[in-house]
Amino acid sequence: MGGTSRPLLCLFCLALLFYSAISELCNPEDKKVLLKIKQAFNNPYILASWNPNNDCCDWYTVTCDATSHRINSLTILAGNLSGQIPPDVGDLPYLTNLEFHKLSNVTGYIQPAIVKLTHLKSLTLSWLNLTGPIPDFLSKLKNLTSIDFSFNQLSGSIPRSLSQLPNLNGLRLDRNKLSGPIPSSFGNFPQGLYLFLSHNQLTGSIPSSFAHMDFNYIDLSRNKLEGDASVVFGSNKTIQIVDLSRNLLKFNLSKVVFPKSLTSLDLNHNMIYGGLPLELNTLNLQYLNVSYNRLCGQIPVGETEVGRSVIFNLLLLLQCTKFFKSCKSDFSVPRICVLFLLPRCAKRLGCRVGALQQAQVFSIREFIHFEKEFSTR
């Protein structure tokens, strides 16, 4: 009996090995490339599942196409990974998504071999420690729909060639050390773009070509931009969120035509003059910050109401400027939903805030909390 079972057991083991070999879905060339990437990062723990004895389509951070079984996504997030992104990433020809995120010990330039990834749609290299310029070769990756290089140490100017990407709908270059002007060619992007260029060292004016551009969300805050920003707006646009705060912008706000779609507007800490347009009453604004400018005139009275579940419907952090033509009587503004008047400014201007029976006024403690929050933005 024992003599018969032993050959059967061997046959079973051979069959099992044969089945394992033919059942592996991962392309062998893709597998070799992934193992090279792992070795280049000194075999980190986050890539422990990358075992050569297992099907690489089952490895952590890796996704295979359901039909071709080629690697189409590589996503490495928040782990103990050190070194430079190796050139081997360019040898995964069917990648549509490449993401390295929250890996502060990943250094070096943006890997030039990425130019070989012609199927790439989403490229995220964010919260790393990358340095050097944004490369021109990105304009060759015509399938890109999203680029995110935020929270790095990238420097130099923004290449105008990025506007040659016909399918791009999201561009994040915020929180870097980029300098120079915003390329005028950025007015040629596809409509509805999400554009984040905040927290850099950009200079010059907002391109006039933006008058023909309909962004969905634009954040140019905390730069050194000058001049007129009214080109961002327009009655025929569908832009929803605009943040131009903490720049050197100087234009007449009362002449700006806002789109009906606008829900959030932050213009604080600029040199904007004029007054608040009456048409603000007709917008469904959830957030408005025009503090620390050179505005004058009166706050327009509206009919909008909002519950306390929304943090701000209308936020006017009024610094001690000449915002009001006259500030000697009570504010008879029963339907300004959320109005903050800095207590020290109110006292200095001789204002009494006692007639806001129907307005939603936060306590001083709540106000101080929000004031601190926005003063550090």
Coordinates of C-alpha atoms in Angstrom, one line a residue:
M1 CA 0.0 0.0 0.0
G2 CA 2.8 2.4 1.0
G3 CA 4.7 1.6 -2.2
T4 CA 1.6 2.6 -4.3
S5 CA 0.8 5.8 -2.5
R6 CA 4.3 7.2 -2.8
P7 CA 4.3 7.5 -6.7
L8 CA 0.7 8.9 -6.5
L9 CA 1.9 11.6 -4.1
C10 CA 4.7 12.5 -6.4
L11 CA 2.4 12.7 -9.4
F12 CA 0.1 15.0 -7.3
C13 CA 2.9 17.3 -6.4
L14 CA 4.1 17.5 -10.0
A15 CA 0.5 18.3 -11.2
L16 CA 0.2 21.0 -8.5
L17 CA 3.4 22.6 -9.7
F18 CA 2.3 22.4 -13.3
Y19 CA -1.1 23.9 -12.5
S20 CA 0.6 26.8 -10.5
A21 CA 2.9 27.5 -13.4
I22 CA 0.1 27.7 -16.0
S23 CA -2.4 29.5 -13.8
E24 CA -0.2 32.5 -13.1
L25 CA -1.8 35.5 -14.9
C26 CA 1.0 38.0 -14.5
N27 CA 3.1 38.7 -17.5
P28 CA 6.7 37.4 -16.8
E29 CA 8.3 40.6 -18.2
D30 CA 6.2 42.8 -16.0
K31 CA 7.1 40.6 -13.0
K32 CA 10.8 41.0 -13.7
V33 CA 10.4 44.8 -13.9
L34 CA 8.6 45.0 -10.6
L35 CA 11.2 42.9 -8.8
K36 CA 13.9 45.3 -10.2
I37 CA 11.9 48.2 -8.7
K38 CA 11.7 46.5 -5.4
Q39 CA 15.5 45.8 -5.4
A40 CA 16.2 49.5 -6.4
F41 CA 14.3 50.5 -3.2
N42 CA 16.3 48.0 -1.1
N43 CA 13.5 45.5 -0.7
P44 CA 11.3 47.7 1.7
Y45 CA 8.7 46.2 3.9
I46 CA 5.9 47.9 2.1
L47 CA 6.7 45.7 -0.9
A48 CA 6.9 42.5 1.1
S49 CA 4.1 40.9 -0.8
W50 CA 6.2 41.1 -4.0
N51 CA 7.2 37.5 -3.7
P52 CA 8.7 36.0 -6.9
N53 CA 6.9 32.7 -6.1
N54 CA 3.5 34.4 -6.2
D55 CA 1.4 35.7 -9.1
C56 CA 2.3 39.4 -9.4
C57 CA -1.3 40.3 -10.2
D58 CA -2.0 39.4 -6.5
W59 CA 0.8 41.7 -5.2
Y60 CA 0.0 44.6 -3.0
T61 CA 0.0 48.1 -4.7
V62 CA -0.2 46.4 -8.2
T63 CA -3.2 46.0 -10.5
C64 CA -3.4 43.9 -13.7
D65 CA -5.7 44.4 -16.6
A66 CA -8.6 41.9 -16.5
T67 CA -8.1 40.9 -20.1
S68 CA -4.5 41.2 -21.0
H69 CA -3.2 40.7 -17.4
R70 CA -0.5 43.3 -18.0
I71 CA 0.3 45.6 -15.1
N72 CA -1.8 48.8 -15.6
S73 CA -1.5 50.4 -12.1
L74 CA 1.3 50.9 -9.6
T75 CA 0.3 52.7 -6.5
I76 CA 2.7 53.0 -3.6
L77 CA 1.4 55.0 -0.6
A78 CA 2.6 56.1 2.8
G79 CA 5.4 53.7 3.6
N80 CA 9.0 53.5 4.5
L81 CA 10.5 53.9 1.1
S82 CA 13.8 55.6 0.4
G83 CA 15.8 56.5 -2.7
Q84 CA 15.0 57.7 -6.2
I85 CA 12.2 56.5 -8.4
P86 CA 14.1 54.0 -10.6
P87 CA 14.1 54.1 -14.4
D88 CA 12.5 50.6 -14.5
V89 CA 9.1 52.2 -14.0
G90 CA 9.3 53.1 -17.7
D91 CA 9.5 49.4 -18.6
L92 CA 5.8 48.8 -17.6
P93 CA 4.4 49.8 -21.0
Y94 CA 0.8 49.3 -20.2
L95 CA 0.6 51.5 -17.1
T96 CA -2.4 53.8 -17.0
N97 CA -1.9 54.9 -13.4
L98 CA 1.4 55.6 -11.6
E99 CA 1.3 56.9 -8.0
F100 CA 3.9 57.5 -5.4
H101 CA 2.3 59.4 -2.5
K102 CA 3.3 60.5 1.1
L103 CA 6.8 59.0 0.8
S104 CA 9.0 61.8 2.2
N105 CA 12.3 59.9 1.7
V106 CA 11.8 59.5 -2.0
T107 CA 14.1 62.1 -3.6
G108 CA 15.7 63.1 -6.9
Y109 CA 14.2 64.5 -10.1
I110 CA 11.0 63.4 -11.8
Q111 CA 12.1 60.2 -13.5
P112 CA 12.8 60.8 -17.2
A113 CA 11.9 57.2 -18.1
I114 CA 8.2 58.0 -17.4
V115 CA 8.1 59.4 -20.9
K116 CA 7.9 55.8 -22.2
L117 CA 4.6 55.3 -20.5
T118 CA 2.4 56.4 -23.5
H119 CA -0.8 54.8 -22.0
L120 CA -0.5 56.8 -18.8
K121 CA -3.7 58.6 -17.7
S122 CA -2.9 59.5 -14.1
L123 CA 0.5 60.6 -12.8
T124 CA 0.7 61.3 -9.1
L125 CA 4.1 62.1 -7.4
S126 CA 2.9 64.0 -4.4
W127 CA 4.1 64.5 -0.8
L128 CA 7.6 63.3 -1.8
N129 CA 10.8 65.2 -1.7
L130 CA 11.4 65.6 -5.4
T131 CA 13.6 68.5 -6.6
G132 CA 14.5 70.0 -9.9
P133 CA 12.3 71.3 -12.7
I134 CA 9.0 70.1 -14.1
P135 CA 10.1 68.3 -17.3
D136 CA 8.9 69.2 -20.8
F137 CA 8.5 65.6 -21.8
L138 CA 5.2 65.4 -20.0
S139 CA 3.6 67.0 -23.0
K140 CA 4.3 63.8 -25.0
L141 CA 2.0 61.8 -22.8
K142 CA -1.2 62.7 -24.6
N143 CA -3.4 60.4 -22.7
L144 CA -2.8 62.1 -19.4
T145 CA -6.0 63.3 -17.6
S146 CA -4.4 64.1 -14.2
I147 CA -1.1 65.3 -13.0
D148 CA -0.3 65.8 -9.3
F149 CA 3.1 67.0 -8.2
S150 CA 1.9 68.8 -5.1
F151 CA 4.0 69.0 -1.8
N152 CA 7.5 68.6 -3.2
Q153 CA 10.5 70.9 -3.6
L154 CA 10.2 71.4 -7.4
S155 CA 11.7 74.6 -8.7
G156 CA 12.1 76.6 -11.9
S157 CA 9.3 77.8 -14.2
I158 CA 6.2 76.0 -15.2
P159 CA 6.6 74.6 -18.8
R160 CA 4.1 76.1 -21.2
S161 CA 4.1 72.8 -23.1
L162 CA 1.8 71.3 -20.5
S163 CA -1.1 73.0 -22.3
Q164 CA -0.5 70.6 -25.2
L165 CA -2.1 67.8 -23.2
P166 CA -5.5 67.5 -24.9
N167 CA -7.2 65.4 -22.2
L168 CA -6.0 67.0 -19.0
N169 CA -8.7 67.8 -16.5
G170 CA -6.6 68.2 -13.3
L171 CA -3.2 69.8 -12.7
R172 CA -1.8 70.1 -9.2
L173 CA 1.6 71.9 -8.8
D174 CA 0.8 73.5 -5.5
R175 CA 3.2 73.5 -2.5
N176 CA 6.5 73.7 -4.4
K177 CA 9.1 76.3 -5.1
L178 CA 8.1 77.2 -8.6
S179 CA 8.8 80.7 -9.9
G180 CA 8.2 82.9 -12.9
P181 CA 4.9 83.6 -14.6
I182 CA 1.9 81.4 -15.2
P183 CA 2.2 80.5 -18.9
S184 CA -0.2 82.3 -21.2
S185 CA -0.7 79.0 -23.0
F186 CA -2.7 77.8 -19.9
G187 CA -5.7 79.5 -21.4
N188 CA -5.7 76.7 -24.0
F189 CA -6.4 73.9 -21.6
P190 CA -9.6 71.8 -22.0
Q191 CA -12.6 73.5 -20.3
G192 CA -13.5 72.5 -16.8
L193 CA -9.9 72.1 -15.6
Y194 CA -9.0 71.9 -11.9
L195 CA -5.9 74.1 -11.5
F196 CA -3.9 74.3 -8.3
L197 CA -0.8 76.5 -8.3
S198 CA -0.9 77.8 -4.7
H199 CA 2.0 78.1 -2.3
N200 CA 4.7 78.8 -4.8
Q201 CA 6.7 81.9 -5.8
L202 CA 4.9 82.7 -9.0
T203 CA 5.1 86.3 -10.3
G204 CA 3.6 88.5 -13.0
S205 CA -0.1 88.8 -13.9
I206 CA -2.8 86.3 -14.4
P207 CA -2.8 85.5 -18.1
S208 CA -5.4 87.4 -20.2
S209 CA -6.0 84.1 -22.0
F210 CA -7.9 83.0 -18.9
A211 CA -10.7 85.1 -20.1
H212 CA -11.4 82.3 -22.6
M213 CA -10.9 79.5 -20.0
D214 CA -13.7 78.1 -17.9
F215 CA -12.1 76.4 -14.9
N216 CA -14.0 74.2 -12.5
Y217 CA -11.7 75.0 -9.5
I218 CA -8.8 77.4 -9.5
D219 CA -6.4 78.0 -6.6
L220 CA -3.6 80.5 -7.2
S221 CA -3.3 81.6 -3.6
R222 CA 0.0 82.4 -1.7
N223 CA 2.0 83.6 -4.7
K224 CA 3.2 87.0 -5.8
L225 CA 0.8 87.6 -8.6
E226 CA -0.1 91.2 -9.6
G227 CA -2.7 93.1 -11.5
D228 CA -6.2 92.2 -12.7
A229 CA -7.9 88.9 -11.8
S230 CA -11.3 89.7 -13.3
V231 CA -10.4 87.5 -16.3
V232 CA -11.0 84.5 -14.2
F233 CA -14.7 85.4 -13.9
G234 CA -17.5 86.0 -16.4
S235 CA -21.2 85.6 -16.7
N236 CA -21.0 82.7 -19.2
K237 CA -18.6 80.6 -17.1
T238 CA -19.3 77.6 -14.8
I239 CA -16.5 78.0 -12.4
Q240 CA -17.4 77.0 -8.8
I241 CA -14.4 77.6 -6.5
V242 CA -11.9 80.4 -6.8
D243 CA -9.0 81.1 -4.3
L244 CA -6.8 84.0 -5.2
S245 CA -5.9 85.0 -1.6
R246 CA -2.5 86.3 -0.4
N247 CA -1.2 87.8 -3.6
L248 CA -0.6 91.3 -4.8
L249 CA -3.7 91.6 -7.0
K250 CA -5.1 95.0 -7.6
F251 CA -8.4 95.5 -9.5
N252 CA -11.9 97.0 -9.0
L253 CA -14.1 94.3 -7.5
S254 CA -17.3 96.2 -8.1
K255 CA -16.8 95.8 -11.9
V256 CA -16.4 92.1 -11.8
V257 CA -19.1 89.9 -13.3
F258 CA -19.5 86.7 -11.3
P259 CA -20.8 83.5 -12.8
K260 CA -24.0 82.0 -11.3
S261 CA -22.2 78.8 -10.5
L262 CA -19.7 80.3 -8.0
T263 CA -20.0 78.7 -4.5
S264 CA -16.7 79.7 -2.9
L265 CA -14.6 82.9 -3.3
D266 CA -11.5 83.8 -1.4
L267 CA -9.7 87.1 -2.2
N268 CA -8.2 87.9 1.2
H269 CA -4.9 89.7 1.6
N270 CA -4.6 91.5 -1.7
M271 CA -5.0 95.2 -2.8
I272 CA -8.4 94.9 -4.3
Y273 CA -10.5 98.1 -4.2
G274 CA -14.1 99.1 -5.0
G275 CA -17.1 97.5 -3.3
L276 CA -19.0 94.2 -3.1
P277 CA -21.2 93.9 -6.2
L278 CA -24.9 93.7 -5.6
E279 CA -25.1 90.5 -7.7
L280 CA -23.4 88.6 -4.9
N281 CA -26.9 88.5 -3.4
T282 CA -28.0 86.2 -6.3
L283 CA -25.2 83.7 -5.9
N284 CA -25.4 80.5 -3.8
L285 CA -22.1 81.3 -2.0
Q286 CA -21.1 79.0 0.7
Y287 CA -17.9 80.8 1.4
L288 CA -16.8 84.4 0.8
N289 CA -13.6 86.0 2.2
V290 CA -12.7 89.5 1.1
S291 CA -10.7 90.5 4.2
Y292 CA -7.5 92.6 4.2
N293 CA -8.1 94.5 1.0
R294 CA -9.0 98.1 0.2
L295 CA -12.7 97.7 -0.2
C296 CA -15.3 100.4 0.7
G297 CA -19.0 100.9 0.5
Q298 CA -21.8 98.8 2.0
I299 CA -22.5 95.2 2.4
P300 CA -25.2 94.2 -0.1
V301 CA -28.4 92.9 1.5
G302 CA -29.5 89.5 0.3
E303 CA -32.3 87.0 0.8
T304 CA -30.2 83.9 1.2
E305 CA -30.6 81.8 4.3
V306 CA -28.5 78.9 5.5
G307 CA -28.5 76.6 8.5
R308 CA -25.7 76.3 11.1
S309 CA -24.6 73.0 9.4
V310 CA -22.8 75.2 6.8
I311 CA -19.8 76.8 8.4
F312 CA -20.0 80.0 6.4
N313 CA -22.6 81.2 3.9
L314 CA -21.3 84.7 3.8
L315 CA -18.0 85.3 5.6
L316 CA -16.7 88.8 5.7
L317 CA -13.7 89.0 7.9
L318 CA -13.6 92.8 8.1
Q319 CA -10.3 94.3 9.0
C320 CA -10.1 97.9 10.2
T321 CA -10.5 99.4 6.7
K322 CA -13.0 101.9 5.5
F323 CA -15.4 99.2 4.4
F324 CA -18.5 101.1 5.5
K325 CA -19.3 104.6 4.2
S326 CA -21.1 105.2 7.5
C327 CA -20.7 103.0 10.6
K328 CA -22.5 105.0 13.3
S329 CA -25.8 103.2 13.5
D330 CA -26.9 99.6 13.9
F331 CA -26.8 97.2 11.0
S332 CA -30.4 96.6 9.9
V333 CA -29.5 93.6 7.8
P334 CA -31.8 90.8 9.0
R335 CA -30.9 88.3 6.3
I336 CA -27.1 88.5 6.1
C337 CA -26.7 84.9 7.1
V338 CA -23.3 84.9 8.7
L339 CA -21.6 88.2 9.5
F340 CA -18.4 88.6 11.5
L341 CA -17.2 92.0 12.5
L342 CA -13.9 91.9 14.3
P343 CA -14.8 93.1 17.8
R344 CA -11.7 95.4 18.0
C345 CA -12.6 97.0 14.7
A346 CA -16.2 97.5 15.7
K347 CA -15.1 99.3 18.8
R348 CA -12.6 101.4 16.8
L349 CA -15.2 102.3 14.2
G350 CA -17.9 103.0 16.8
C351 CA -20.2 100.4 15.4
R352 CA -22.8 98.7 17.5
V353 CA -23.7 95.2 16.4
G354 CA -27.1 94.8 18.1
A355 CA -29.7 94.7 15.3
L356 CA -28.8 91.3 13.8
Q357 CA -31.7 89.5 15.4
Q358 CA -32.2 87.1 12.5
A359 CA -28.6 86.8 11.4
Q360 CA -26.5 83.8 12.5
V361 CA -23.7 85.3 14.6
F362 CA -21.1 83.0 16.1
S363 CA -19.7 83.5 19.6
I364 CA -16.5 85.3 20.2
R365 CA -14.8 82.1 21.1
E366 CA -15.9 80.5 17.8
F367 CA -14.8 83.6 15.9
I368 CA -11.3 83.6 17.4
H369 CA -11.0 80.0 16.4
F370 CA -11.9 80.7 12.8
E371 CA -9.9 83.9 12.7
K372 CA -6.8 81.9 13.7
E373 CA -7.5 79.2 11.2
F374 CA -7.8 81.6 8.3
S375 CA -4.9 83.8 9.3
T376 CA -2.5 80.8 8.9
R377 CA -3.8 79.7 5.5

